[in-house]
CSV table of C-alpha atoms and ligand atoms in Angstrom, one decimal:
chain,number,residue,atom,x,y,z
A,1,MET,CA,-27.1,215.1,29.7
A,2,ARG,CA,-29.4,212.3,28.5
A,3,GLY,CA,-29.2,212.4,25.1
A,4,ILE,CA,-30.2,209.5,22.2
A,5,LEU,CA,-30.8,206.9,25.3
A,6,HIS,CA,-33.6,208.8,26.6
A,7,GLN,CA,-36.4,207.1,24.1
A,8,PRO,CA,-40.0,208.0,24.8
A,9,ILE,CA,-40.5,204.4,26.3
A,10,CYS,CA,-38.1,206.2,28.9
A,11,ASP,CA,-40.5,208.1,30.2
A,12,ILE,CA,-43.8,205.8,30.3
A,13,LEU,CA,-41.1,203.6,32.6
A,14,GLY,CA,-40.2,206.8,34.2
A,15,CYS,CA,-36.2,205.9,34.0
A,16,ASP,CA,-33.2,208.2,32.0
A,17,TYR,CA,-31.9,205.5,30.4
A,18,PRO,CA,-34.2,201.8,28.9
A,19,VAL,CA,-32.1,199.6,29.7
A,20,LEU,CA,-34.7,197.2,31.0
A,21,GLN,CA,-33.5,194.3,33.8
A,22,ALA,CA,-35.8,190.7,34.1
A,23,GLY,CA,-38.0,190.2,36.6
A,24,MET,CA,-35.9,187.4,37.1
A,25,GLY,CA,-37.8,184.4,39.4
A,26,GLY,CA,-36.3,183.9,42.0
A,27,VAL,CA,-33.0,186.1,41.2
A,28,ALA,CA,-34.1,189.4,40.7
A,29,ARG,CA,-35.5,191.1,44.3
A,30,ALA,CA,-35.4,194.4,46.2
A,31,GLU,CA,-31.0,194.6,46.2
A,32,LEU,CA,-31.0,193.5,42.1
A,33,ALA,CA,-34.2,196.2,41.1
A,34,ALA,CA,-33.2,198.7,43.7
A,35,ALA,CA,-29.5,199.4,42.2
A,36,VAL,CA,-30.6,198.8,38.8
A,37,SER,CA,-33.7,202.0,39.2
A,38,GLY,CA,-30.8,204.2,41.0
A,39,ALA,CA,-28.5,203.2,38.3
A,40,GLY,CA,-31.2,204.9,35.5
A,41,GLY,CA,-31.8,201.9,34.3
A,42,PHE,CA,-35.6,200.2,34.9
A,43,GLY,CA,-35.4,198.0,38.0
A,44,CYS,CA,-37.7,194.8,38.3
A,45,LEU,CA,-38.9,192.8,40.4
A,46,GLY,CA,-39.2,188.6,40.2
A,47,MET,CA,-42.5,187.7,41.7
A,48,VAL,CA,-43.5,184.7,39.6
A,49,ARG,CA,-45.5,182.9,41.5
A,50,GLU,CA,-44.6,184.2,45.0
A,51,PRO,CA,-46.5,184.3,47.7
A,52,CYS,CA,-48.4,188.0,48.7
A,53,ASP,CA,-45.9,188.9,52.0
A,54,LEU,CA,-43.0,188.4,50.0
A,55,ILE,CA,-44.0,190.5,47.3
A,56,LYS,CA,-45.3,193.6,50.0
A,57,ARG,CA,-42.0,192.7,51.6
A,58,GLU,CA,-39.9,193.1,48.2
A,59,ILE,CA,-41.5,196.5,47.1
A,60,ALA,CA,-41.1,198.1,50.8
A,61,GLU,CA,-36.8,197.6,50.3
A,62,VAL,CA,-36.8,198.5,47.0
A,63,ARG,CA,-38.5,201.7,48.1
A,64,HIS,CA,-36.4,201.8,51.5
A,65,ARG,CA,-32.9,201.7,48.7
A,66,THR,CA,-34.1,204.4,45.5
A,67,ASP,CA,-36.9,206.6,44.9
A,68,ARG,CA,-36.7,205.4,41.1
A,69,ALA,CA,-39.5,204.0,38.9
A,70,PHE,CA,-39.3,200.0,39.1
A,71,GLY,CA,-41.9,197.3,37.9
A,72,VAL,CA,-42.9,194.2,38.8
A,73,ASN,CA,-43.1,190.5,36.7
A,74,LEU,CA,-45.9,188.1,37.4
A,75,ILE,CA,-47.2,185.1,35.4
A,76,PRO,CA,-50.2,184.6,34.4
A,77,ALA,CA,-50.4,181.7,32.7
A,78,ALA,CA,-48.1,179.7,35.3
A,79,THR,CA,-49.7,180.9,38.2
A,80,ALA,CA,-52.5,179.9,40.0
A,81,PRO,CA,-55.3,182.3,38.8
A,82,ASP,CA,-56.9,183.3,43.1
A,83,LEU,CA,-52.9,184.0,43.9
A,84,PHE,CA,-52.4,185.6,39.8
A,85,THR,CA,-55.2,187.9,41.8
A,86,GLU,CA,-53.9,188.6,44.7
A,87,GLN,CA,-50.7,189.4,43.9
A,88,LEU,CA,-52.2,192.3,41.1
A,89,LYS,CA,-54.2,193.2,44.2
A,90,THR,CA,-51.4,193.2,46.2
A,91,CYS,CA,-49.7,195.2,43.8
A,92,LYS,CA,-51.9,198.0,43.1
A,93,ASP,CA,-52.0,198.6,46.8
A,94,GLU,CA,-48.6,198.7,47.2
A,95,GLY,CA,-49.0,201.7,44.3
A,96,ILE,CA,-46.8,199.9,41.6
A,97,GLU,CA,-47.5,201.7,38.2
A,98,THR,CA,-45.8,199.0,35.5
A,99,LEU,CA,-46.6,195.3,35.9
A,100,VAL,CA,-43.8,193.1,33.3
A,101,PHE,CA,-46.3,190.0,32.2
A,102,PHE,CA,-44.2,186.9,30.3
A,103,TRP,CA,-45.7,183.5,28.2
A,104,ASP,CA,-49.0,183.3,26.9
A,105,VAL,CA,-50.7,186.3,26.3
A,106,MET,CA,-54.4,186.5,29.0
A,107,PRO,CA,-56.3,189.9,27.3
A,108,GLU,CA,-57.9,188.9,31.0
A,109,ALA,CA,-54.7,189.6,32.7
A,110,VAL,CA,-53.9,192.5,30.9
A,111,ALA,CA,-57.8,194.0,31.6
A,112,HIS,CA,-57.3,193.3,35.3
A,113,GLY,CA,-54.6,195.3,35.9
A,114,ASN,CA,-55.5,198.3,34.5
A,115,ASP,CA,-58.6,198.3,35.5
A,116,LEU,CA,-57.0,198.2,39.1
A,117,GLY,CA,-54.9,201.5,37.0
A,118,MET,CA,-51.1,199.7,36.1
A,119,GLN,CA,-50.0,199.8,32.9
A,120,VAL,CA,-49.0,196.4,31.7
A,121,ILE,CA,-46.3,195.5,29.4
A,122,TYR,CA,-45.7,192.1,28.1
A,123,GLN,CA,-43.2,189.8,26.2
A,124,VAL,CA,-43.6,187.5,23.9
A,125,GLY,CA,-42.1,185.8,21.9
A,126,SER,CA,-43.8,186.3,18.3
A,127,VAL,CA,-45.6,188.2,16.1
A,128,SER,CA,-48.7,187.0,16.8
A,129,GLN,CA,-48.5,187.4,20.6
A,130,ALA,CA,-47.7,190.6,20.3
A,131,ARG,CA,-50.4,191.6,18.4
A,132,ALA,CA,-52.8,189.9,21.0
A,133,ALA,CA,-50.9,192.0,23.8
A,134,GLU,CA,-51.3,195.6,22.4
A,135,ALA,CA,-55.4,194.4,21.4
A,136,ALA,CA,-55.3,193.0,25.5
A,137,GLY,CA,-54.4,196.9,26.2
A,138,ALA,CA,-50.7,196.8,26.8
A,139,VAL,CA,-48.1,200.2,26.7
A,140,ALA,CA,-45.2,198.6,25.3
A,141,ILE,CA,-43.9,195.3,23.8
A,142,ILE,CA,-40.8,192.9,24.7
A,143,ALA,CA,-39.9,190.4,21.8
A,144,GLN,CA,-38.4,187.5,23.3
A,145,GLY,CA,-35.9,186.0,21.3
A,146,VAL,CA,-34.8,182.1,21.3
A,147,GLU,CA,-31.3,183.4,22.7
A,148,ALA,CA,-32.9,184.4,25.9
A,149,GLY,CA,-31.9,183.0,29.5
A,150,GLY,CA,-34.5,181.0,31.5
A,151,HIS,CA,-38.0,180.6,29.9
A,152,VAL,CA,-38.3,181.2,25.8
A,153,HIS,CA,-41.3,181.6,24.6
A,154,GLY,CA,-40.8,181.2,20.5
A,155,THR,CA,-38.0,180.3,18.3
A,156,VAL,CA,-37.3,183.1,15.8
A,157,SER,CA,-33.9,185.2,16.9
A,158,SER,CA,-33.5,188.4,17.9
A,159,LEU,CA,-32.5,189.8,14.7
A,160,VAL,CA,-35.5,188.8,12.9
A,161,LEU,CA,-38.6,189.0,15.5
A,162,VAL,CA,-37.1,192.5,16.7
A,163,PRO,CA,-37.6,195.1,13.4
A,164,GLN,CA,-41.5,192.2,12.4
A,165,VAL,CA,-43.0,193.1,16.3
A,166,ALA,CA,-41.6,196.1,15.8
A,167,ALA,CA,-43.8,196.9,12.1
A,168,ALA,CA,-46.6,194.9,13.5
A,169,THR,CA,-47.3,197.1,16.1
A,170,HIS,CA,-48.2,200.6,17.3
A,171,LEU,CA,-46.3,200.0,20.6
A,172,PRO,CA,-43.0,200.8,22.1
A,173,VAL,CA,-41.0,198.1,21.0
A,174,ILE,CA,-37.7,196.4,23.4
A,175,ALA,CA,-35.5,194.2,22.2
A,176,SER,CA,-35.4,191.0,24.9
A,177,GLY,CA,-32.9,187.5,24.3
A,178,GLY,CA,-29.0,188.5,23.7
A,179,PHE,CA,-28.6,192.3,25.2
A,180,ALA,CA,-26.2,192.7,27.2
A,181,THR,CA,-24.2,195.7,25.8
A,182,GLY,CA,-23.8,198.7,24.8
A,183,ARG,CA,-23.3,197.8,21.0
A,184,GLY,CA,-26.3,195.6,21.3
A,185,LEU,CA,-28.4,198.8,23.1
A,186,VAL,CA,-27.5,200.6,19.7
A,187,ALA,CA,-28.0,197.6,17.4
A,188,ALA,CA,-31.6,197.5,19.2
A,189,MET,CA,-32.6,200.6,18.6
A,190,ALA,CA,-31.8,199.9,14.6
A,191,LEU,CA,-33.9,197.2,14.5
A,192,GLY,CA,-36.8,199.2,15.5
A,193,ALA,CA,-36.7,199.0,19.5
A,194,GLN,CA,-36.6,201.6,21.6
A,195,GLY,CA,-34.4,200.2,24.6
A,196,ILE,CA,-33.1,196.3,25.9
A,197,HIS,CA,-34.4,194.2,28.3
A,198,CYS,CA,-31.7,192.5,30.3
A,199,GLY,CA,-31.9,189.1,32.1
A,200,THR,CA,-28.7,187.3,32.1
A,201,ALA,CA,-26.4,190.8,31.8
A,202,PHE,CA,-27.7,191.1,35.2
A,203,LEU,CA,-27.5,188.0,37.2
A,204,ALA,CA,-24.2,188.0,37.8
A,205,ALA,CA,-24.5,191.3,39.4
A,206,THR,CA,-23.8,191.7,43.3
A,207,GLU,CA,-27.0,192.4,44.1
A,208,ALA,CA,-28.5,189.3,42.5
A,209,PHE,CA,-30.3,186.6,44.9
A,210,ALA,CA,-28.5,183.9,42.1
A,211,HIS,CA,-26.6,181.3,44.5
A,212,GLU,CA,-23.3,181.5,43.8
A,213,LEU,CA,-22.5,178.9,41.8
A,214,HIS,CA,-25.0,179.7,39.7
A,215,LYS,CA,-23.2,183.1,39.3
A,216,GLN,CA,-19.2,181.6,39.0
A,217,ARG,CA,-21.2,179.4,36.3
A,218,VAL,CA,-22.5,182.6,34.1
A,219,VAL,CA,-18.6,183.7,34.4
A,220,GLN,CA,-16.9,181.1,33.5
A,221,ALA,CA,-19.1,180.0,30.4
A,222,THR,CA,-18.5,180.7,26.8
A,223,SER,CA,-21.4,181.6,23.6
A,224,ASP,CA,-22.1,178.5,22.9
A,225,GLU,CA,-22.2,176.5,25.7
A,226,THR,CA,-26.4,177.0,26.6
A,227,VAL,CA,-28.6,173.9,25.6
A,228,HIS,CA,-32.6,174.7,25.1
A,229,THR,CA,-34.8,172.2,26.1
A,230,ASP,CA,-38.4,171.7,27.6
A,231,ALA,CA,-37.2,168.9,30.4
A,232,PHE,CA,-36.8,172.0,33.2
A,233,VAL,CA,-40.6,171.4,33.1
A,234,ILE,CA,-41.8,170.9,37.0
A,235,ASN,CA,-44.4,173.7,38.5
A,236,TRP,CA,-44.2,174.8,34.0
A,237,PRO,CA,-46.7,174.4,31.9
A,238,LYS,CA,-46.4,171.1,29.3
A,239,GLY,CA,-43.7,172.6,26.6
A,240,ALA,CA,-42.3,175.1,28.6
A,241,ALA,CA,-38.6,175.9,27.1
A,242,VAL,CA,-36.2,177.1,28.6
A,243,ARG,CA,-32.5,177.4,28.0
A,244,VAL,CA,-29.9,177.1,30.3
A,245,LEU,CA,-26.2,176.8,31.0
A,246,ARG,CA,-24.8,172.6,29.8
A,247,SER,CA,-24.3,170.3,32.6
A,248,ALA,CA,-24.1,166.7,33.9
A,249,VAL,CA,-27.9,166.9,34.2
A,250,THR,CA,-27.9,168.2,30.5
A,251,ASP,CA,-25.7,165.5,28.7
A,252,SER,CA,-27.7,163.2,30.8
A,253,LEU,CA,-31.1,164.6,28.2
A,254,GLY,CA,-28.4,162.8,24.7
A,255,ASP,CA,-30.9,163.4,21.7
A,256,ARG,CA,-34.2,164.0,24.2
A,257,LEU,CA,-33.9,167.2,24.8
A,258,PHE,CA,-38.1,168.3,23.8
A,259,GLY,CA,-41.4,166.3,24.2
A,260,HIS,CA,-40.6,166.4,28.8
A,261,ASP,CA,-44.4,165.7,30.5
A,262,PRO,CA,-44.1,167.7,33.9
A,263,ASP,CA,-46.9,165.3,35.2
A,264,ALA,CA,-45.1,162.0,33.9
A,265,ILE,CA,-41.4,163.5,36.1
A,266,PRO,CA,-40.8,161.6,39.3
A,267,ARG,CA,-40.1,163.7,42.4
A,268,HIS,CA,-36.6,163.7,43.5
A,269,ARG,CA,-35.5,166.5,46.1
A,270,ILE,CA,-32.4,167.3,45.5
A,271,ALA,CA,-32.5,171.0,47.5
A,272,ASP,CA,-34.3,172.6,50.0
A,273,GLU,CA,-34.6,176.4,50.3
A,274,ASP,CA,-36.0,177.2,54.0
A,275,GLY,CA,-37.3,173.7,54.8
A,276,LYS,CA,-39.3,173.4,51.4
A,277,PRO,CA,-37.7,170.7,48.8
A,278,ILE,CA,-36.2,171.4,45.2
A,279,TYR,CA,-36.8,168.7,42.8
A,280,ARG,CA,-34.8,167.6,39.8
A,281,TRP,CA,-36.1,169.3,36.3
A,282,SER,CA,-38.0,172.0,38.5
A,283,THR,CA,-37.5,175.3,36.9
A,284,ASP,CA,-36.2,176.7,40.5
A,285,SER,CA,-32.7,177.7,39.4
A,286,PRO,CA,-29.9,178.0,42.6
A,287,LEU,CA,-30.7,180.7,45.1
A,288,ARG,CA,-28.6,182.2,47.8
A,289,SER,CA,-31.2,180.8,49.8
A,290,MET,CA,-30.7,177.1,49.0
A,291,GLN,CA,-28.6,173.7,50.3
A,292,GLY,CA,-27.8,171.0,47.9
A,293,ASP,CA,-27.3,169.8,44.8
A,294,LEU,CA,-27.5,173.1,43.1
A,295,ASP,CA,-24.5,171.5,40.1
A,296,GLU,CA,-28.1,169.7,38.5
A,297,LEU,CA,-30.7,172.6,38.7
A,298,ALA,CA,-31.5,175.0,36.2
A,299,LEU,CA,-28.8,177.3,35.6
A,300,PHE,CA,-30.4,179.3,33.3
A,301,ALA,CA,-28.4,181.4,30.7
A,302,GLY,CA,-29.1,182.6,27.3
A,303,GLN,CA,-26.9,182.5,24.3
A,304,CYS,CA,-24.8,187.1,25.0
A,305,VAL,CA,-23.4,184.4,28.3
A,306,GLY,CA,-20.4,185.1,27.1
A,307,ASP,CA,-20.8,188.8,27.4
A,308,VAL,CA,-20.7,188.2,31.2
A,309,HIS,CA,-16.9,188.7,32.5
A,310,ALA,CA,-17.1,189.4,36.0
A,311,ILE,CA,-19.3,189.3,39.3
A,312,ARG,CA,-19.7,193.5,39.6
A,313,PRO,CA,-22.7,195.4,40.9
A,314,ALA,CA,-25.3,196.1,38.5
A,315,ALA,CA,-24.5,200.5,38.4
A,316,GLU,CA,-21.2,199.5,36.8
A,317,ILE,CA,-23.5,196.9,34.3
A,318,VAL,CA,-25.4,199.3,33.5
A,319,ALA,CA,-23.3,202.3,33.5
A,320,ASP,CA,-20.7,200.5,30.8
A,321,ILE,CA,-24.1,199.1,28.2
A,322,LEU,CA,-24.7,203.1,28.2
A,323,GLU,CA,-21.1,204.2,27.7
A,324,GLU,CA,-20.3,201.4,25.1
A,325,ALA,CA,-23.8,202.9,22.9
A,326,ARG,CA,-22.3,206.4,23.3
A,327,GLU,CA,-19.4,205.0,22.0
A,328,GLN,CA,-20.6,203.5,19.1
A,329,ILE,CA,-22.6,205.7,17.8
A,330,ALA,CA,-20.4,207.9,18.0
A,331,LEU,CA,-18.0,205.9,16.1
A,332,ILE,CA,-20.9,205.0,13.1
A,333,GLN,CA,-21.4,208.9,12.6
A,334,ALA,CA,-17.7,209.3,12.5
A,335,ARG,CA,-17.6,206.5,9.4
B,1,FMN,C1,-32.2,183.2,35.9
B,1,FMN,C2,-33.4,183.5,34.8
B,1,FMN,C3,-34.5,184.0,35.7
B,1,FMN,C4,-35.6,184.4,34.4
B,1,FMN,N1,-37.0,184.5,35.0
B,1,FMN,C5,-38.0,184.8,34.6
B,1,FMN,C6,-39.5,185.6,34.8
B,1,FMN,O1,-39.5,184.6,36.3
B,1,FMN,N2,-40.3,186.6,34.8
B,1,FMN,C7,-39.8,186.7,32.9
B,1,FMN,O2,-40.7,187.4,32.8
B,1,FMN,N3,-39.0,186.7,32.2
B,1,FMN,C8,-37.9,185.6,33.1
B,1,FMN,N4,-36.3,185.5,32.4
B,1,FMN,C9,-36.8,185.7,31.0
B,1,FMN,C10,-36.0,187.2,30.7
B,1,FMN,O3,-37.3,187.7,30.8
B,1,FMN,C11,-35.6,187.9,29.4
B,1,FMN,O4,-36.5,187.2,28.1
B,1,FMN,C12,-34.4,186.8,29.1
B,1,FMN,O5,-33.1,187.0,30.4
B,1,FMN,C13,-34.1,187.6,28.1
B,1,FMN,O6,-32.0,187.5,27.4
B,1,FMN,P1,-30.6,187.1,28.0
B,1,FMN,O7,-30.8,186.3,29.1
B,1,FMN,O8,-29.9,187.5,26.6
B,1,FMN,O9,-31.2,188.9,28.3
B,1,FMN,C14,-35.8,184.5,33.2
B,1,FMN,C15,-33.8,184.9,32.6
B,1,FMN,C16,-33.0,184.7,33.0
B,1,FMN,C17,-31.7,184.5,32.3
C-alpha cells in the first residue's frame, strides 16, 4: 500500500517513494545508493569529476546489490568538458536512465544527456535557474535552499524557494535543503514539492563512504553549528559556497567567510587518498579511504544535522521518514 506518498515523480524515477538521496561526491557510492533504492527511495551515485572506470565499477556494484532504479549525479559546471563528455558516454553505455545535475545550469549538458537517451533532473538554488533548467529540457527540478549541506548554490531558504519554484515551472519539484524527517516530507508536499532530496540525512548512514570521524561529528552536532562559507574552494569555481560543520579551521577564518580565490590559496597537503594529495581548503571531505588531518577538511553538513542522532542503516532512515510522514498526515487529518 504505497498511498499518498507515492507521487508522480516516483513513476518518472522508477521508485516507490519520493525520498531522493543526494548524490554526494565521495560519500554516495554504490553501497549507499543501493541501500536507499532497495528501501523504496531513489539512490544516487555522487560521481562529480570521478574517472569513468570508477563510475562503471560503482554502477555495476549498485546493480549487484539491487534491481531498483538509481541515478548518477554529475556537475557539468565543475568538470572539465572532455571528462564530462566521457562521463555521459559511460552512463549511457551502462544503461543509466536518470542523471542528476547541479550548479550553474548548462543547457548544452542537458541536451547532450537527452540526446544520449537519458533524462536529466537539475538541482538549482533560484527561480531563474529553475526556469533555465526547464527551458533546457530537464524533467524535474530539485529546489535547493540555503540551509543545505555541501555546496549551496542559492541564498534563499527552502521554505521560501520551494513554493516559488513550484509556481514558476511546469515540472515536478523536489525540495532540497533541511529535509531529514517525515514532518519535513509532509511540509515539502504542502509547499508544492512532490518529494524531498536529502544529503545530510544519509551522510551518517552505515553505508555512506564518509569517514567515521565525519559521521561522528554529524551525529554530535546541533543545527546551529554549521558555517556557510566559500573558503573550501580549491577544485571549484571562485565563489562556490558550501555549508560545513564549524571547526577549528572555520574558526580560523574569523569574519572572512566569503571572498576566497581558489587560485590564490597555497596548496598545503594535509591528507592522502591512495597516494593522492588532499589539500586544506579543497572541497574534499573526509572519506573512509583517506588518512591525515581529516578534521581540517570540509566537514559538509546542512542545518538539519540536528535531526541526525545515530549512525544507522539507510533503509531504517527511509522507513522512519515514511512512517513519520504517514503519522503526521493522519494527525493533521484528525485535528
Ligand atoms: C557531504 C555532502 C556532499 C555533497 N556533494 C554533492 C555533490 O557531489 N553533488 C551534488 O549535486 N550535491 C552535493 N551535495 C548537496 C546535495 O545535493 C543537497 O543539495 C543537500 O545535501 C541538501 O541539503 P541537506 O544536506 O540539508 O539534505 C552534497 C551534500 C553533502 C551533505
